[in-house]
Amino acid sequence: MTRIPLMAGNWKMNLDHLEAITVVQRLHWALQDAQFDYSQVEVAVLPPFTALRSVQTVTDADSMAIVYGAQDVSTHPAGAYTGEIAAEMLAKLGCRYVVVGHSERRQYHGETDQEVGEKARAALGGGMTPIICVGEALAIRKAGEHVAYTLAQIDGVYAELGPDLAAGTVVAYEPVWAIGTGEVATPADAQEVCGAIRQRLASLYGRDAAEGIRILYGGSVKSSNVASIMAEPDVDGGLVGGASLDPAEFAKICRFAEHIA
Ligand code: PEP
């Protein structure tokens, strides 16, 4: 089965709505200049909530092929949940993706696998694709327990989703020790865990379903290391943090196929 790679730029809490417009336009122009083929790689940006409307307006106005999504979603559909954003609101803004369970949300907001699964279900209910983040901290890797730990997160999150919903998800394996640190996992490290995730999805939902689910790697992805990571058979794209704030660099990352020797 062919899985179209996804390069998703997680802007985190960066760029106001005006800066967001500039970055999306520059990304679009950089890819246009390179005659980028969006049918070969899907390109997404994940702005803060406050910039989504602006990104929607500029991508619509200029008929850009860049898609976008949010960095989080409420588990609740509506109501007295001050500060939260419901899936339906994101869907109305044209979001295609929603990141759920990023390690920064797990770490600073105590999100559990169950809650992450509920958020994934909420995103799916709104017609969007959750990008479900999993990955181990350094101490767990040093103890050699990174595969078991990450698979336990997969089990916990997917327990909230039935087989029908699982097929509509994307997974992002992001070793916490590689996020924002400049420390990148080796291609073999990424493949070890991404391959194990696919096997676990196959045992949960069958080989065909697992072959259709995209598994991204995230953690200090740059244009200089993306091609070797993307060459691994179970890595279907990247969740890119810091490097996605620089449109020229993110465009190069999206063009990873041109760097493969
Ligand atoms: C991330 O935010 O998901 C991420 C992988 O960040 P960075 O690329 O900066 O390590």
Short mmCIF file of C-alpha atoms and ligand atoms in Angstrom, two decimals:
data_model
loop_
_atom_site.label_atom_id
_atom_site.label_comp_id
_atom_site.label_asym_id
_atom_site.label_seq_id
_atom_site.Cartn_x
_atom_site.Cartn_y
_atom_site.Cartn_z
CA MET A 1 0.00 0.00 0.00
CA THR A 2 1.27 3.50 -0.82
CA ARG A 3 1.20 5.94 2.02
CA ILE A 4 1.59 9.56 0.94
CA PRO A 5 4.20 11.09 3.26
CA LEU A 6 3.06 13.91 5.53
CA MET A 7 5.32 16.76 6.62
CA ALA A 8 3.58 18.64 9.42
CA GLY A 9 5.03 21.80 10.94
CA ASN A 10 4.18 22.22 14.61
CA TRP A 11 4.62 25.91 15.31
CA LYS A 12 3.89 25.42 19.02
CA MET A 13 3.28 28.78 20.80
CA ASN A 14 5.00 30.85 18.13
CA LEU A 15 3.84 33.34 15.47
CA ASP A 16 0.94 35.74 15.86
CA HIS A 17 -1.74 35.81 13.17
CA LEU A 18 0.13 38.34 11.01
CA GLU A 19 3.44 36.49 11.24
CA ALA A 20 1.58 33.27 10.41
CA ILE A 21 0.35 34.74 7.13
CA THR A 22 3.90 35.71 6.15
CA VAL A 23 5.30 32.28 6.99
CA VAL A 24 2.59 30.41 5.07
CA GLN A 25 3.03 32.65 2.04
CA ARG A 26 6.81 32.21 2.07
CA LEU A 27 6.43 28.44 2.41
CA HIS A 28 4.00 28.40 -0.51
CA TRP A 29 6.33 30.51 -2.69
CA ALA A 30 9.38 28.41 -1.81
CA LEU A 31 7.56 25.23 -2.80
CA GLN A 32 6.08 26.85 -5.89
CA ASP A 33 9.55 28.00 -7.04
CA ALA A 34 10.75 24.41 -6.64
CA GLN A 35 7.76 23.12 -8.65
CA PHE A 36 6.87 21.01 -5.67
CA ASP A 37 4.52 18.10 -6.31
CA TYR A 38 1.96 18.03 -3.50
CA SER A 39 0.60 14.74 -4.76
CA GLN A 40 3.85 13.14 -3.55
CA VAL A 41 4.08 14.79 -0.13
CA GLU A 42 1.30 16.37 1.89
CA VAL A 43 2.40 19.60 3.59
CA ALA A 44 0.63 20.81 6.73
CA VAL A 45 1.17 23.63 9.18
CA LEU A 46 -0.12 23.54 12.74
CA PRO A 47 -0.44 27.12 13.98
CA PRO A 48 -1.63 28.28 17.40
CA PHE A 49 -5.43 28.57 17.63
CA THR A 50 -5.21 32.36 17.26
CA ALA A 51 -3.67 32.11 13.79
CA LEU A 52 -5.96 29.45 12.30
CA ARG A 53 -8.45 31.90 10.84
CA SER A 54 -5.68 33.86 9.14
CA VAL A 55 -4.09 30.71 7.77
CA GLN A 56 -7.48 29.61 6.47
CA THR A 57 -8.01 32.97 4.76
CA VAL A 58 -4.62 33.11 3.07
CA THR A 59 -4.58 29.48 1.94
CA ASP A 60 -8.12 29.82 0.53
CA ALA A 61 -7.48 33.19 -1.11
CA ASP A 62 -4.35 31.99 -2.89
CA SER A 63 -5.68 28.44 -3.54
CA MET A 64 -2.68 26.96 -1.76
CA ALA A 65 -2.27 23.21 -1.52
CA ILE A 66 -0.84 23.58 1.99
CA VAL A 67 -3.25 22.19 4.58
CA TYR A 68 -3.38 23.05 8.26
CA GLY A 69 -4.53 21.90 11.63
CA ALA A 70 -4.56 22.61 15.35
CA GLN A 71 -2.23 21.62 18.16
CA ASP A 72 -4.89 20.41 20.59
CA VAL A 73 -8.64 19.93 20.99
CA SER A 74 -11.08 19.58 23.87
CA THR A 75 -12.52 16.19 24.71
CA HIS A 76 -15.88 17.98 25.14
CA PRO A 77 -18.20 18.96 22.29
CA ALA A 78 -19.38 22.28 23.82
CA GLY A 79 -20.28 23.92 27.09
CA ALA A 80 -18.78 25.32 30.27
CA TYR A 81 -15.11 24.52 29.66
CA THR A 82 -13.39 27.89 29.86
CA GLY A 83 -10.39 28.20 27.62
CA GLU A 84 -11.05 25.04 25.63
CA ILE A 85 -11.67 24.69 21.89
CA ALA A 86 -14.12 22.12 20.51
CA ALA A 87 -13.53 19.91 17.49
CA GLU A 88 -16.49 21.39 15.65
CA MET A 89 -14.96 24.86 15.95
CA LEU A 90 -11.72 23.62 14.42
CA ALA A 91 -13.56 21.80 11.66
CA LYS A 92 -15.42 25.02 10.81
CA LEU A 93 -12.05 26.72 10.38
CA GLY A 94 -11.08 24.13 7.81
CA CYS A 95 -8.59 22.19 9.93
CA ARG A 96 -7.60 18.84 8.47
CA TYR A 97 -5.39 17.73 11.37
CA VAL A 98 -5.31 17.97 15.14
CA VAL A 99 -2.24 17.08 17.19
CA VAL A 100 -3.18 15.14 20.31
CA GLY A 101 -0.96 14.03 23.16
CA HIS A 102 2.13 16.03 22.27
CA SER A 103 4.74 15.35 24.95
CA GLU A 104 4.58 18.99 26.03
CA ARG A 105 0.87 18.56 26.77
CA ARG A 106 1.50 15.29 28.54
CA GLN A 107 4.32 16.86 30.58
CA TYR A 108 2.87 20.30 31.42
CA HIS A 109 -0.83 19.48 31.46
CA GLY A 110 -0.76 15.93 32.77
CA GLU A 111 -2.56 14.43 29.79
CA THR A 112 -3.02 10.69 30.09
CA ASP A 113 -3.29 8.11 27.31
CA GLN A 114 -7.02 7.88 27.98
CA GLU A 115 -7.47 11.64 27.60
CA VAL A 116 -5.33 11.63 24.46
CA GLY A 117 -7.55 8.86 23.08
CA GLU A 118 -10.65 10.90 23.92
CA LYS A 119 -9.17 13.89 22.12
CA ALA A 120 -8.38 11.72 19.10
CA ARG A 121 -12.00 10.54 19.13
CA ALA A 122 -13.24 14.13 19.34
CA ALA A 123 -11.09 15.12 16.36
CA LEU A 124 -12.35 12.16 14.33
CA GLY A 125 -15.92 13.03 15.31
CA GLY A 126 -15.34 16.46 13.78
CA GLY A 127 -14.13 14.91 10.54
CA MET A 128 -10.45 15.69 11.19
CA THR A 129 -7.40 13.45 11.44
CA PRO A 130 -5.71 13.24 14.83
CA ILE A 131 -1.92 13.12 14.86
CA ILE A 132 -1.43 10.97 17.94
CA CYS A 133 1.92 11.64 19.62
CA VAL A 134 3.79 8.97 21.55
CA GLY A 135 7.39 8.56 22.63
CA GLU A 136 9.68 7.94 25.56
CA ALA A 137 11.80 10.14 27.81
CA LEU A 138 15.57 9.72 28.01
CA ALA A 139 15.59 7.63 31.20
CA ILE A 140 13.25 5.10 29.59
CA ARG A 141 15.43 4.84 26.51
CA LYS A 142 18.54 4.44 28.65
CA ALA A 143 16.79 1.59 30.47
CA GLY A 144 16.13 -0.05 27.09
CA GLU A 145 12.36 0.12 27.62
CA HIS A 146 11.50 2.56 24.83
CA VAL A 147 9.65 0.10 22.60
CA ALA A 148 7.53 -1.36 25.41
CA TYR A 149 6.80 2.11 26.80
CA THR A 150 5.72 3.53 23.45
CA LEU A 151 3.57 0.51 22.63
CA ALA A 152 1.84 0.86 25.99
CA GLN A 153 0.98 4.44 25.02
CA ILE A 154 -0.40 3.17 21.70
CA ASP A 155 -2.50 0.58 23.55
CA GLY A 156 -3.81 3.20 25.99
CA VAL A 157 -4.73 5.74 23.33
CA TYR A 158 -6.24 3.32 20.82
CA ALA A 159 -8.32 1.67 23.57
CA GLU A 160 -10.52 4.77 23.19
CA LEU A 161 -10.94 4.18 19.45
CA GLY A 162 -12.65 1.29 17.75
CA PRO A 163 -11.29 -0.43 14.63
CA ASP A 164 -13.44 1.82 12.42
CA LEU A 165 -11.83 4.95 13.81
CA ALA A 166 -8.26 3.68 13.96
CA ALA A 167 -7.86 3.78 10.19
CA GLY A 168 -8.41 7.54 10.21
CA THR A 169 -5.48 8.31 12.48
CA VAL A 170 -1.85 9.34 12.07
CA VAL A 171 0.77 8.43 14.68
CA ALA A 172 3.80 10.57 15.49
CA TYR A 173 6.68 8.84 17.25
CA GLU A 174 8.54 11.58 19.05
CA PRO A 175 11.24 10.53 21.50
CA VAL A 176 11.03 13.26 24.14
CA TRP A 177 14.82 13.50 24.41
CA ALA A 178 14.98 14.52 20.74
CA ILE A 179 12.34 17.27 20.84
CA GLY A 180 13.82 20.74 20.59
CA THR A 181 17.21 19.47 21.75
CA GLY A 182 19.06 19.16 18.45
CA GLU A 183 19.51 15.51 19.43
CA VAL A 184 18.04 13.50 16.58
CA ALA A 185 17.28 9.79 16.72
CA THR A 186 19.25 7.76 14.21
CA PRO A 187 17.26 6.40 11.27
CA ALA A 188 17.60 2.95 12.87
CA ASP A 189 16.23 4.26 16.19
CA ALA A 190 13.25 5.78 14.38
CA GLN A 191 12.62 2.62 12.36
CA GLU A 192 12.85 0.36 15.41
CA VAL A 193 9.98 2.11 17.16
CA CYS A 194 7.92 3.06 14.08
CA GLY A 195 8.13 -0.56 12.89
CA ALA A 196 7.05 -1.82 16.30
CA ILE A 197 4.12 0.61 16.29
CA ARG A 198 2.99 -0.68 12.90
CA GLN A 199 3.21 -4.27 14.11
CA ARG A 200 1.15 -3.40 17.16
CA LEU A 201 -1.47 -1.66 14.99
CA ALA A 202 -1.51 -4.77 12.78
CA SER A 203 -2.15 -7.01 15.75
CA LEU A 204 -4.93 -4.69 16.95
CA TYR A 205 -6.62 -3.93 13.62
CA GLY A 206 -5.17 -6.25 10.99
CA ARG A 207 -2.32 -5.92 8.51
CA ASP A 208 -4.29 -3.93 5.90
CA ALA A 209 -5.39 -1.26 8.36
CA ALA A 210 -1.88 -0.96 9.80
CA GLU A 211 -0.36 -0.61 6.34
CA GLY A 212 -2.64 2.35 5.69
CA ILE A 213 -1.84 4.32 8.86
CA ARG A 214 0.92 6.89 8.49
CA ILE A 215 3.57 6.94 11.18
CA LEU A 216 5.65 10.11 11.46
CA TYR A 217 8.94 10.67 13.21
CA GLY A 218 9.45 13.87 15.22
CA GLY A 219 12.44 15.21 17.08
CA SER A 220 14.91 17.78 15.70
CA VAL A 221 14.10 17.01 12.06
CA LYS A 222 16.04 19.30 9.71
CA SER A 223 16.77 19.39 5.98
CA SER A 224 20.17 17.85 6.74
CA ASN A 225 18.79 14.72 8.43
CA VAL A 226 15.31 14.24 6.97
CA ALA A 227 16.24 12.17 3.92
CA SER A 228 17.95 9.38 5.86
CA ILE A 229 15.05 9.14 8.31
CA MET A 230 12.49 9.14 5.50
CA ALA A 231 14.36 6.30 3.80
CA GLU A 232 13.21 3.95 6.59
CA PRO A 233 10.29 1.76 5.54
CA ASP A 234 7.97 2.52 8.45
CA VAL A 235 8.58 6.29 8.61
CA ASP A 236 5.91 8.09 6.61
CA GLY A 237 6.71 11.69 7.36
CA GLY A 238 7.81 14.14 9.97
CA LEU A 239 6.34 16.21 12.77
CA VAL A 240 8.67 19.18 12.64
CA GLY A 241 8.89 21.76 15.41
CA GLY A 242 11.59 24.45 15.40
CA ALA A 243 12.62 23.99 11.77
CA SER A 244 9.05 24.57 10.55
CA LEU A 245 9.18 28.21 11.70
CA ASP A 246 11.67 28.94 8.93
CA PRO A 247 9.74 28.60 5.65
CA ALA A 248 12.86 28.10 3.50
CA GLU A 249 14.12 25.33 5.77
CA PHE A 250 10.69 23.69 6.06
CA ALA A 251 10.33 23.79 2.27
CA LYS A 252 13.66 21.94 2.01
CA ILE A 253 12.40 19.37 4.50
CA CYS A 254 9.26 18.87 2.41
CA ARG A 255 11.55 18.34 -0.60
CA PHE A 256 13.38 15.50 1.19
CA ALA A 257 13.05 13.20 -1.82
CA GLU A 258 15.47 15.42 -3.74
CA HIS A 259 18.17 14.91 -1.08
CA ILE A 260 18.03 11.11 -1.24
CA ALA A 261 21.34 10.05 -2.79
C1 PEP B 1 7.76 18.88 17.97
O1 PEP B 1 7.41 19.95 18.41
O2 PEP B 1 6.89 18.01 17.82
C2 PEP B 1 9.14 18.67 17.58
C3 PEP B 1 9.49 17.51 17.08
O3 PEP B 1 10.01 19.72 17.78
P1 PEP B 1 11.50 19.86 17.18
O4 PEP B 1 11.43 19.54 15.71
O5 PEP B 1 11.86 21.30 17.42
O6 PEP B 1 12.38 18.91 17.91
#
